[in-house]
Amino acid sequence: MTALGKLLRTTAFKLTLVYLTVFALFAAFLLAYFAWNTRRLITEQITQTVDAEITGLAEQYRQGGIRRLVFVVDARSRRPGSSLYLVTTRAGEGLAGNVGSLSTGILESAGWTETAYRRLDDPDGAEHHALVRVFQLPAGFRLLVGRDLEERERLHDIVLAAGRWSLAIVIVLGVAGGFFVTRRVLKRVDAMTETTRKIMDGDLAGRLPIAGTGDELDRLATNLNAMLERIEALMRGLKEVSDNIAHDLKTPLTRLRNRCEEALRLAEDESQYRAALESTIDESEALIRTFNALLMIARAESGQARDGMTEIDAAEIARGVGELYERLADDKGIHLKVEAPSAAPVHGNRELISQALANLVDNAIKYGSGINGADAEIIVTARGEGDRILLAVTDTGRGIPAADRGRAVERFVRLEQSRSQPGSGLGLSLASAVARLHGGELKLEDNHPGLKTVISLPRATPIPARLEALG
């Protein structure tokens, strides 16, 4: 396709033609109305003037008879201008005036008529057009008064000529402007198309160009760039997850195989085989927990869990999780306390929020032991703060250095101080994914001493308030 053909087929050029057509039709209608209204006003002015003259001449006839009327008409006929006068007898013979000839039958019909005529004072005898009125006088005399229409027609022609030129200029400028605008738009679209080709070829770092004008193309490019950044982050995360899975699962799978081979090679009785099988089952359960956590993270990040969201009480979830882990905390000598005095309504998935909070409590039990023999304490709170609901877990352990908190929420990341404890490094990652799914965030803060993890979620709008807003 040629460049011109490509230009003519663009939506921008077609829209320009549509707007140009609409504007041209409106301009033509406006000019036609102006020409028609001008013609009507001039005609009204002529009729008013002629009516006034006929009234005056009729009064002259009434006061002085035909002689006086002829005298007055003859005097007026000698004045230069476009006025027409004619006084005739019953038989149509002219007595006074400046009209040489009229179309046939004009004098026989009283009233207004547009007619062709010739003037007595015109040496060329050219034919003109006039608007005349014939008035019947007593004794059979007829009085004709009118105005030549040459000025009206000339003004009408001037308006039409101006209209034609205006339309021609509008069309030329409109088409030129259409080509200019379309070329600019097409240039930007071509640049976007070239970038998308590079992206489809695998260059996810490519971004659509932004002109900085803030128009709809800039807004589209901004949104697409944000989408591309999200896709690039997901692909990078997928690669990292794949690498981490391959790395972190290789060790337990190798242990499984080694134990099985060792049992086959060295076991001598049923008890040794049983011990090998129990060890293998424990290792398998740890692998299953790892895969379940990965699936839950993927479910949260993909947004599939939004279908099961309802209005729930986060305070009730906090009390339930606290009750679930209370015995485990007591066994480790940790005092676990829940502070959820009032309802904390959120709109979300109960299973995912419960699992996220349970992960935080589980981490606090593993790593939140008191420092230097101090009493260990974990506090689980659920409270409202403005338009947010905060689910927090605080401990009195060693905490996480500020420099490591960003890494701590990544998949399979286990900090140095946590490697002595069992785990997959997915607990905080799952909690962060669940918080983002619900429009919230996971924050890691100092507890002085220890760590404070906070899941901040939007407060659910009460149903009556939602109905009132919709109404």
mmCIF file of N, CA, C and O in Angstrom, residues 177-268:
data_model
loop_
_atom_site.group_PDB
_atom_site.id
_atom_site.type_symbol
_atom_site.label_atom_id
_atom_site.label_comp_id
_atom_site.label_asym_id
_atom_site.label_seq_id
_atom_site.Cartn_x
_atom_site.Cartn_y
_atom_site.Cartn_z
ATOM 1 N N GLY A 177 -5.578 20.527 6.505
ATOM 2 C CA GLY A 177 -5.455 20.245 7.933
ATOM 3 C C GLY A 177 -5.624 18.775 8.237
ATOM 4 O O GLY A 177 -4.948 18.228 9.115
ATOM 5 N N GLY A 178 -6.550 18.115 7.517
ATOM 6 C CA GLY A 178 -6.741 16.685 7.705
ATOM 7 C C GLY A 178 -5.484 15.897 7.380
ATOM 8 O O GLY A 178 -5.103 14.979 8.120
ATOM 9 N N PHE A 179 -4.841 16.250 6.258
ATOM 10 C CA PHE A 179 -3.591 15.580 5.897
ATOM 11 C C PHE A 179 -2.524 15.815 6.959
ATOM 12 O O PHE A 179 -1.792 14.893 7.342
ATOM 13 N N PHE A 180 -2.442 17.060 7.471
ATOM 14 C CA PHE A 180 -1.421 17.384 8.467
ATOM 15 C C PHE A 180 -1.649 16.609 9.761
ATOM 16 O O PHE A 180 -0.731 15.971 10.296
ATOM 17 N N VAL A 181 -2.911 16.666 10.264
ATOM 18 C CA VAL A 181 -3.223 15.975 11.527
ATOM 19 C C VAL A 181 -3.057 14.467 11.367
ATOM 20 O O VAL A 181 -2.478 13.782 12.220
ATOM 21 N N THR A 182 -3.575 13.942 10.240
ATOM 22 C CA THR A 182 -3.497 12.500 10.017
ATOM 23 C C THR A 182 -2.048 12.045 9.915
ATOM 24 O O THR A 182 -1.681 10.974 10.437
ATOM 25 N N ARG A 183 -1.223 12.849 9.259
ATOM 26 C CA ARG A 183 0.190 12.466 9.122
ATOM 27 C C ARG A 183 0.881 12.411 10.476
ATOM 28 O O ARG A 183 1.668 11.506 10.747
ATOM 29 N N ARG A 184 0.554 13.391 11.347
ATOM 30 C CA ARG A 184 1.145 13.381 12.687
ATOM 31 C C ARG A 184 0.682 12.169 13.477
ATOM 32 O O ARG A 184 1.479 11.487 14.131
ATOM 33 N N VAL A 185 -0.651 11.907 13.427
ATOM 34 C CA VAL A 185 -1.190 10.757 14.166
ATOM 35 C C VAL A 185 -0.604 9.466 13.624
ATOM 36 O O VAL A 185 -0.208 8.563 14.381
ATOM 37 N N LEU A 186 -0.546 9.359 12.270
ATOM 38 C CA LEU A 186 -0.028 8.142 11.655
ATOM 39 C C LEU A 186 1.435 7.927 12.012
ATOM 40 O O LEU A 186 1.882 6.790 12.230
ATOM 41 N N LYS A 187 2.184 9.009 12.104
ATOM 42 C CA LYS A 187 3.596 8.896 12.469
ATOM 43 C C LYS A 187 3.741 8.322 13.870
ATOM 44 O O LYS A 187 4.577 7.453 14.121
ATOM 45 N N ARG A 188 2.887 8.798 14.800
ATOM 46 C CA ARG A 188 2.949 8.290 16.171
ATOM 47 C C ARG A 188 2.476 6.842 16.242
ATOM 48 O O ARG A 188 3.041 6.026 16.968
ATOM 49 N N VAL A 189 1.415 6.529 15.475
ATOM 50 C CA VAL A 189 0.922 5.148 15.465
ATOM 51 C C VAL A 189 1.961 4.209 14.879
ATOM 52 O O VAL A 189 2.164 3.087 15.376
ATOM 53 N N ASP A 190 2.648 4.655 13.818
ATOM 54 C CA ASP A 190 3.703 3.821 13.229
ATOM 55 C C ASP A 190 4.830 3.577 14.228
ATOM 56 O O ASP A 190 5.404 2.473 14.289
ATOM 57 N N ALA A 191 5.166 4.618 15.014
ATOM 58 C CA ALA A 191 6.213 4.446 16.028
ATOM 59 C C ALA A 191 5.766 3.437 17.085
ATOM 60 O O ALA A 191 6.564 2.591 17.532
ATOM 61 N N MET A 192 4.481 3.515 17.475
ATOM 62 C CA MET A 192 3.965 2.538 18.438
ATOM 63 C C MET A 192 3.968 1.131 17.848
ATOM 64 O O MET A 192 4.302 0.152 18.528
ATOM 65 N N THR A 193 3.583 1.033 16.571
ATOM 66 C CA THR A 193 3.555 -0.275 15.919
ATOM 67 C C THR A 193 4.950 -0.887 15.859
ATOM 68 O O THR A 193 5.127 -2.089 16.101
ATOM 69 N N GLU A 194 5.953 -0.069 15.542
ATOM 70 C CA GLU A 194 7.329 -0.562 15.476
ATOM 71 C C GLU A 194 7.787 -1.059 16.846
ATOM 72 O O GLU A 194 8.452 -2.098 16.960
ATOM 73 N N THR A 195 7.400 -0.329 17.903
ATOM 74 C CA THR A 195 7.773 -0.754 19.251
ATOM 75 C C THR A 195 7.097 -2.064 19.618
ATOM 76 O O THR A 195 7.714 -2.954 20.214
ATOM 77 N N THR A 196 5.810 -2.202 19.252
ATOM 78 C CA THR A 196 5.099 -3.447 19.571
ATOM 79 C C THR A 196 5.707 -4.634 18.829
ATOM 80 O O THR A 196 5.727 -5.751 19.360
ATOM 81 N N ARG A 197 6.211 -4.391 17.608
ATOM 82 C CA ARG A 197 6.873 -5.484 16.878
ATOM 83 C C ARG A 197 8.115 -5.965 17.633
ATOM 84 O O ARG A 197 8.379 -7.162 17.737
ATOM 85 N N LYS A 198 8.879 -4.993 18.150
ATOM 86 C CA LYS A 198 10.069 -5.363 18.919
ATOM 87 C C LYS A 198 9.684 -6.138 20.170
ATOM 88 O O LYS A 198 10.359 -7.099 20.551
ATOM 89 N N ILE A 199 8.579 -5.702 20.798
ATOM 90 C CA ILE A 199 8.130 -6.390 22.013
ATOM 91 C C ILE A 199 7.691 -7.805 21.681
ATOM 92 O O ILE A 199 8.011 -8.768 22.400
ATOM 93 N N MET A 200 6.964 -7.963 20.552
ATOM 94 C CA MET A 200 6.525 -9.299 20.154
ATOM 95 C C MET A 200 7.709 -10.193 19.787
ATOM 96 O O MET A 200 7.625 -11.417 19.904
ATOM 97 N N ASP A 201 8.809 -9.566 19.364
ATOM 98 C CA ASP A 201 10.009 -10.342 19.045
ATOM 99 C C ASP A 201 10.774 -10.761 20.296
ATOM 100 O O ASP A 201 11.786 -11.472 20.185
ATOM 101 N N GLY A 202 10.302 -10.306 21.463
ATOM 102 C CA GLY A 202 10.916 -10.751 22.712
ATOM 103 C C GLY A 202 11.588 -9.663 23.517
ATOM 104 O O GLY A 202 12.062 -9.922 24.625
ATOM 105 N N ASP A 203 11.633 -8.422 22.993
ATOM 106 C CA ASP A 203 12.278 -7.332 23.725
ATOM 107 C C ASP A 203 11.267 -6.684 24.664
ATOM 108 O O ASP A 203 10.636 -5.684 24.334
ATOM 109 N N LEU A 204 11.091 -7.268 25.859
ATOM 110 C CA LEU A 204 10.101 -6.754 26.808
ATOM 111 C C LEU A 204 10.527 -5.438 27.438
ATOM 112 O O LEU A 204 9.733 -4.808 28.135
ATOM 113 N N ALA A 205 11.761 -5.011 27.203
ATOM 114 C CA ALA A 205 12.220 -3.737 27.749
ATOM 115 C C ALA A 205 11.738 -2.560 26.902
ATOM 116 O O ALA A 205 11.853 -1.406 27.321
ATOM 117 N N GLY A 206 11.206 -2.836 25.704
ATOM 118 C CA GLY A 206 10.731 -1.757 24.842
ATOM 119 C C GLY A 206 9.509 -1.078 25.427
ATOM 120 O O GLY A 206 8.658 -1.697 26.071
ATOM 121 N N ARG A 207 9.383 0.242 25.194
ATOM 122 C CA ARG A 207 8.246 1.015 25.688
ATOM 123 C C ARG A 207 7.720 1.915 24.570
ATOM 124 O O ARG A 207 8.474 2.392 23.721
ATOM 125 N N LEU A 208 6.401 2.139 24.590
ATOM 126 C CA LEU A 208 5.790 2.985 23.573
ATOM 127 C C LEU A 208 6.203 4.432 23.787
ATOM 128 O O LEU A 208 6.253 4.913 24.929
ATOM 129 N N PRO A 209 6.499 5.161 22.704
ATOM 130 C CA PRO A 209 6.919 6.563 22.857
ATOM 131 C C PRO A 209 5.773 7.446 23.333
ATOM 132 O O PRO A 209 4.611 7.242 22.958
ATOM 133 N N ILE A 210 6.088 8.421 24.163
ATOM 134 C CA ILE A 210 5.105 9.378 24.689
ATOM 135 C C ILE A 210 5.533 10.767 24.242
ATOM 136 O O ILE A 210 6.661 11.202 24.494
ATOM 137 N N ALA A 211 4.618 11.471 23.554
ATOM 138 C CA ALA A 211 4.951 12.793 23.002
ATOM 139 C C ALA A 211 4.930 13.880 24.065
ATOM 140 O O ALA A 211 5.502 14.940 23.878
ATOM 141 N N GLY A 212 4.236 13.644 25.176
ATOM 142 C CA GLY A 212 4.161 14.652 26.227
ATOM 143 C C GLY A 212 3.042 15.645 26.051
ATOM 144 O O GLY A 212 2.949 16.635 26.782
ATOM 145 N N THR A 213 2.136 15.406 25.078
ATOM 146 C CA THR A 213 1.023 16.329 24.844
ATOM 147 C C THR A 213 -0.165 16.048 25.757
ATOM 148 O O THR A 213 -1.069 16.873 25.882
ATOM 149 N N GLY A 214 -0.197 14.866 26.363
ATOM 150 C CA GLY A 214 -1.301 14.526 27.248
ATOM 151 C C GLY A 214 -2.582 14.154 26.528
ATOM 152 O O GLY A 214 -3.647 14.111 27.143
ATOM 153 N N ASP A 215 -2.503 13.883 25.210
ATOM 154 C CA ASP A 215 -3.703 13.534 24.457
ATOM 155 C C ASP A 215 -4.041 12.063 24.663
ATOM 156 O O ASP A 215 -3.420 11.360 25.458
ATOM 157 N N GLU A 216 -5.066 11.588 23.904
ATOM 158 C CA GLU A 216 -5.521 10.214 24.104
ATOM 159 C C GLU A 216 -4.448 9.192 23.739
ATOM 160 O O GLU A 216 -4.346 8.129 24.355
ATOM 161 N N LEU A 217 -3.601 9.503 22.744
ATOM 162 C CA LEU A 217 -2.530 8.575 22.392
ATOM 163 C C LEU A 217 -1.482 8.498 23.500
ATOM 164 O O LEU A 217 -0.939 7.416 23.777
ATOM 165 N N ASP A 218 -1.206 9.633 24.135
ATOM 166 C CA ASP A 218 -0.274 9.618 25.264
ATOM 167 C C ASP A 218 -0.844 8.813 26.425
ATOM 168 O O ASP A 218 -0.130 8.047 27.087
ATOM 169 N N ARG A 219 -2.150 8.989 26.696
ATOM 170 C CA ARG A 219 -2.773 8.234 27.786
ATOM 171 C C ARG A 219 -2.770 6.738 27.478
ATOM 172 O O ARG A 219 -2.520 5.908 28.362
ATOM 173 N N LEU A 220 -3.045 6.388 26.207
ATOM 174 C CA LEU A 220 -3.003 4.981 25.816
ATOM 175 C C LEU A 220 -1.595 4.419 25.972
ATOM 176 O O LEU A 220 -1.399 3.317 26.516
ATOM 177 N N ALA A 221 -0.589 5.185 25.505
ATOM 178 C CA ALA A 221 0.798 4.720 25.609
ATOM 179 C C ALA A 221 1.210 4.566 27.068
ATOM 180 O O ALA A 221 1.907 3.608 27.430
ATOM 181 N N THR A 222 0.777 5.492 27.934
ATOM 182 C CA THR A 222 1.120 5.408 29.357
ATOM 183 C C THR A 222 0.548 4.140 29.983
ATOM 184 O O THR A 222 1.236 3.415 30.718
ATOM 185 N N ASN A 223 -0.732 3.863 29.684
ATOM 186 C CA ASN A 223 -1.365 2.665 30.242
ATOM 187 C C ASN A 223 -0.725 1.389 29.698
ATOM 188 O O ASN A 223 -0.504 0.419 30.442
ATOM 189 N N LEU A 224 -0.421 1.384 28.398
ATOM 190 C CA LEU A 224 0.226 0.202 27.817
ATOM 191 C C LEU A 224 1.631 0.005 28.382
ATOM 192 O O LEU A 224 2.049 -1.137 28.622
ATOM 193 N N ASN A 225 2.348 1.107 28.612
ATOM 194 C CA ASN A 225 3.686 0.987 29.199
ATOM 195 C C ASN A 225 3.603 0.420 30.616
ATOM 196 O O ASN A 225 4.456 -0.387 31.023
ATOM 197 N N ALA A 226 2.568 0.879 31.371
ATOM 198 C CA ALA A 226 2.391 0.322 32.721
ATOM 199 C C ALA A 226 2.086 -1.176 32.640
ATOM 200 O O ALA A 226 2.590 -1.974 33.452
ATOM 201 N N MET A 227 1.267 -1.553 31.651
ATOM 202 C CA MET A 227 0.965 -2.971 31.470
ATOM 203 C C MET A 227 2.228 -3.751 31.100
ATOM 204 O O MET A 227 2.463 -4.854 31.614
ATOM 205 N N LEU A 228 3.045 -3.167 30.212
ATOM 206 C CA LEU A 228 4.287 -3.843 29.809
ATOM 207 C C LEU A 228 5.245 -3.987 30.987
ATOM 208 O O LEU A 228 5.930 -5.013 31.113
ATOM 209 N N GLU A 229 5.308 -2.960 31.834
ATOM 210 C CA GLU A 229 6.166 -3.066 33.012
ATOM 211 C C GLU A 229 5.691 -4.189 33.927
ATOM 212 O O GLU A 229 6.495 -4.935 34.493
ATOM 213 N N ARG A 230 4.348 -4.295 34.063
ATOM 214 C CA ARG A 230 3.812 -5.371 34.894
ATOM 215 C C ARG A 230 4.114 -6.740 34.276
ATOM 216 O O ARG A 230 4.507 -7.679 34.979
ATOM 217 N N ILE A 231 3.945 -6.835 32.948
ATOM 218 C CA ILE A 231 4.245 -8.105 32.269
ATOM 219 C C ILE A 231 5.720 -8.452 32.408
ATOM 220 O O ILE A 231 6.085 -9.607 32.683
ATOM 221 N N GLU A 232 6.589 -7.439 32.232
ATOM 222 C CA GLU A 232 8.027 -7.688 32.359
ATOM 223 C C GLU A 232 8.365 -8.151 33.766
ATOM 224 O O GLU A 232 9.160 -9.078 33.961
ATOM 225 N N ALA A 233 7.716 -7.507 34.780
ATOM 226 C CA ALA A 233 7.972 -7.910 36.157
ATOM 227 C C ALA A 233 7.496 -9.337 36.403
ATOM 228 O O ALA A 233 8.173 -10.127 37.079
ATOM 229 N N LEU A 234 6.321 -9.682 35.832
ATOM 230 C CA LEU A 234 5.813 -11.047 36.005
ATOM 231 C C LEU A 234 6.711 -12.072 35.321
ATOM 232 O O LEU A 234 6.968 -13.150 35.872
ATOM 233 N N MET A 235 7.171 -11.727 34.110
ATOM 234 C CA MET A 235 8.056 -12.654 33.409
ATOM 235 C C MET A 235 9.375 -12.812 34.151
ATOM 236 O O MET A 235 9.926 -13.917 34.242
ATOM 237 N N ARG A 236 9.880 -11.688 34.670
ATOM 238 C CA ARG A 236 11.127 -11.765 35.444
ATOM 239 C C ARG A 236 10.909 -12.603 36.708
ATOM 240 O O ARG A 236 11.750 -13.423 37.084
ATOM 241 N N GLY A 237 9.730 -12.374 37.343
ATOM 242 C CA GLY A 237 9.408 -13.160 38.525
ATOM 243 C C GLY A 237 9.240 -14.629 38.198
ATOM 244 O O GLY A 237 9.659 -15.504 38.971
ATOM 245 N N LEU A 238 8.627 -14.907 37.028
ATOM 246 C CA LEU A 238 8.461 -16.305 36.617
ATOM 247 C C LEU A 238 9.816 -16.977 36.412
ATOM 248 O O LEU A 238 10.022 -18.132 36.824
ATOM 249 N N LYS A 239 10.737 -16.229 35.801
ATOM 250 C CA LYS A 239 12.082 -16.791 35.589
ATOM 251 C C LYS A 239 12.775 -17.040 36.924
ATOM 252 O O LYS A 239 13.400 -18.087 37.143
ATOM 253 N N GLU A 240 12.625 -16.052 37.824
ATOM 254 C CA GLU A 240 13.259 -16.212 39.127
ATOM 255 C C GLU A 240 12.639 -17.379 39.888
ATOM 256 O O GLU A 240 13.346 -18.151 40.548
ATOM 257 N N VAL A 241 11.308 -17.486 39.800
ATOM 258 C CA VAL A 241 10.633 -18.587 40.484
ATOM 259 C C VAL A 241 11.085 -19.925 39.916
ATOM 260 O O VAL A 241 11.357 -20.877 40.661
ATOM 261 N N SER A 242 11.171 -19.983 38.584
ATOM 262 C CA SER A 242 11.625 -21.240 37.957
ATOM 263 C C SER A 242 13.031 -21.598 38.424
ATOM 264 O O SER A 242 13.313 -22.754 38.764
ATOM 265 N N ASP A 243 13.902 -20.588 38.455
ATOM 266 C CA ASP A 243 15.276 -20.844 38.913
ATOM 267 C C ASP A 243 15.284 -21.272 40.379
ATOM 268 O O ASP A 243 16.007 -22.205 40.762
ATOM 269 N N ASN A 244 14.474 -20.570 41.192
ATOM 270 C CA ASN A 244 14.443 -20.875 42.616
ATOM 271 C C ASN A 244 13.867 -22.264 42.876
ATOM 272 O O ASN A 244 14.342 -22.993 43.753
ATOM 273 N N ILE A 245 12.803 -22.593 42.113
ATOM 274 C CA ILE A 245 12.207 -23.924 42.283
ATOM 275 C C ILE A 245 13.236 -25.003 41.934
ATOM 276 O O ILE A 245 13.412 -25.982 42.666
ATOM 277 N N ALA A 246 13.914 -24.797 40.809
ATOM 278 C CA ALA A 246 14.920 -25.781 40.397
ATOM 279 C C ALA A 246 16.026 -25.906 41.440
ATOM 280 O O ALA A 246 16.512 -27.006 41.733
ATOM 281 N N HIS A 247 16.396 -24.761 42.039
ATOM 282 C CA HIS A 247 17.485 -24.783 43.013
ATOM 283 C C HIS A 247 17.023 -25.337 44.354
ATOM 284 O O HIS A 247 17.677 -26.200 44.956
ATOM 285 N N ASP A 248 15.826 -24.824 44.834
ATOM 286 C CA ASP A 248 15.398 -25.198 46.178
ATOM 287 C C ASP A 248 14.798 -26.593 46.254
ATOM 288 O O ASP A 248 14.778 -27.193 47.335
ATOM 289 N N LEU A 249 14.290 -27.102 45.150
ATOM 290 C CA LEU A 249 13.713 -28.447 45.179
ATOM 291 C C LEU A 249 14.747 -29.526 44.854
ATOM 292 O O LEU A 249 14.514 -30.702 45.128
ATOM 293 N N LYS A 250 15.846 -29.089 44.303
ATOM 294 C CA LYS A 250 16.870 -30.085 43.957
ATOM 295 C C LYS A 250 17.425 -30.765 45.212
ATOM 296 O O LYS A 250 17.620 -31.990 45.254
ATOM 297 N N THR A 251 17.645 -29.948 46.265
ATOM 298 C CA THR A 251 18.223 -30.496 47.496
ATOM 299 C C THR A 251 17.290 -31.502 48.171
ATOM 300 O O THR A 251 17.712 -32.629 48.479
ATOM 301 N N PRO A 252 15.995 -31.169 48.454
ATOM 302 C CA PRO A 252 15.131 -32.175 49.087
ATOM 303 C C PRO A 252 14.889 -33.395 48.220
ATOM 304 O O PRO A 252 14.794 -34.519 48.740
ATOM 305 N N LEU A 253 14.801 -33.224 46.917
ATOM 306 C CA LEU A 253 14.609 -34.389 46.048
ATOM 307 C C LEU A 253 15.838 -35.285 46.067
ATOM 308 O O LEU A 253 15.730 -36.532 46.047
ATOM 309 N N THR A 254 17.014 -34.642 46.118
ATOM 310 C CA THR A 254 18.248 -35.438 46.214
ATOM 311 C C THR A 254 18.291 -36.206 47.535
ATOM 312 O O THR A 254 18.707 -37.379 47.585
ATOM 313 N N ARG A 255 17.860 -35.529 48.626
ATOM 314 C CA ARG A 255 17.818 -36.200 49.926
ATOM 315 C C ARG A 255 16.864 -37.389 49.895
ATOM 316 O O ARG A 255 17.157 -38.459 50.450
ATOM 317 N N LEU A 256 15.692 -37.193 49.247
ATOM 318 C CA LEU A 256 14.728 -38.287 49.139
ATOM 319 C C LEU A 256 15.351 -39.501 48.454
ATOM 320 O O LEU A 256 15.233 -40.645 48.918
ATOM 321 N N ARG A 257 15.994 -39.225 47.335
ATOM 322 C CA ARG A 257 16.603 -40.343 46.588
ATOM 323 C C ARG A 257 17.708 -41.021 47.388
ATOM 324 O O ARG A 257 17.806 -42.245 47.431
ATOM 325 N N ASN A 258 18.539 -40.182 48.042
ATOM 326 C CA ASN A 258 19.652 -40.757 48.807
ATOM 327 C C ASN A 258 19.152 -41.634 49.948
ATOM 328 O O ASN A 258 19.719 -42.696 50.235
ATOM 329 N N ARG A 259 18.059 -41.176 50.610
ATOM 330 C CA ARG A 259 17.534 -41.962 51.722
ATOM 331 C C ARG A 259 16.941 -43.290 51.231
ATOM 332 O O ARG A 259 17.080 -44.329 51.882
ATOM 333 N N CYS A 260 16.241 -43.190 50.107
ATOM 334 C CA CYS A 260 15.671 -44.424 49.548
ATOM 335 C C CYS A 260 16.790 -45.412 49.166
ATOM 336 O O CYS A 260 16.717 -46.625 49.439
ATOM 337 N N GLU A 261 17.847 -44.885 48.509
ATOM 338 C CA GLU A 261 18.955 -45.758 48.106
ATOM 339 C C GLU A 261 19.678 -46.323 49.330
ATOM 340 O O GLU A 261 20.088 -47.502 49.358
ATOM 341 N N GLU A 262 19.808 -45.445 50.360
ATOM 342 C CA GLU A 262 20.480 -45.909 51.579
ATOM 343 C C GLU A 262 19.677 -47.010 52.257
ATOM 344 O O GLU A 262 20.241 -47.998 52.746
ATOM 345 N N ALA A 263 18.322 -46.828 52.275
ATOM 346 C CA ALA A 263 17.484 -47.863 52.902
ATOM 347 C C ALA A 263 17.578 -49.177 52.140
ATOM 348 O O ALA A 263 17.651 -50.256 52.744
ATOM 349 N N LEU A 264 17.588 -49.086 50.813
ATOM 350 C CA LEU A 264 17.689 -50.313 50.010
ATOM 351 C C LEU A 264 19.040 -51.003 50.212
ATOM 352 O O LEU A 264 19.158 -52.233 50.192
ATOM 353 N N ARG A 265 20.057 -50.183 50.428
ATOM 354 C CA ARG A 265 21.418 -50.741 50.502
ATOM 355 C C ARG A 265 21.778 -51.206 51.911
ATOM 356 O O ARG A 265 22.462 -52.221 52.092
ATOM 357 N N LEU A 266 21.300 -50.478 52.940
ATOM 358 C CA LEU A 266 21.792 -50.741 54.282
ATOM 359 C C LEU A 266 20.769 -51.297 55.256
ATOM 360 O O LEU A 266 21.141 -51.878 56.282
ATOM 361 N N ALA A 267 19.456 -51.034 54.961
ATOM 362 C CA ALA A 267 18.449 -51.480 55.939
ATOM 363 C C ALA A 267 18.465 -52.984 56.086
ATOM 364 O O ALA A 267 18.563 -53.734 55.102
ATOM 365 N N GLU A 268 18.361 -53.440 57.369
ATOM 366 C CA GLU A 268 18.438 -54.872 57.641
ATOM 367 C C GLU A 268 17.137 -55.438 58.194
ATOM 368 O O GLU A 268 16.925 -56.650 58.142
#
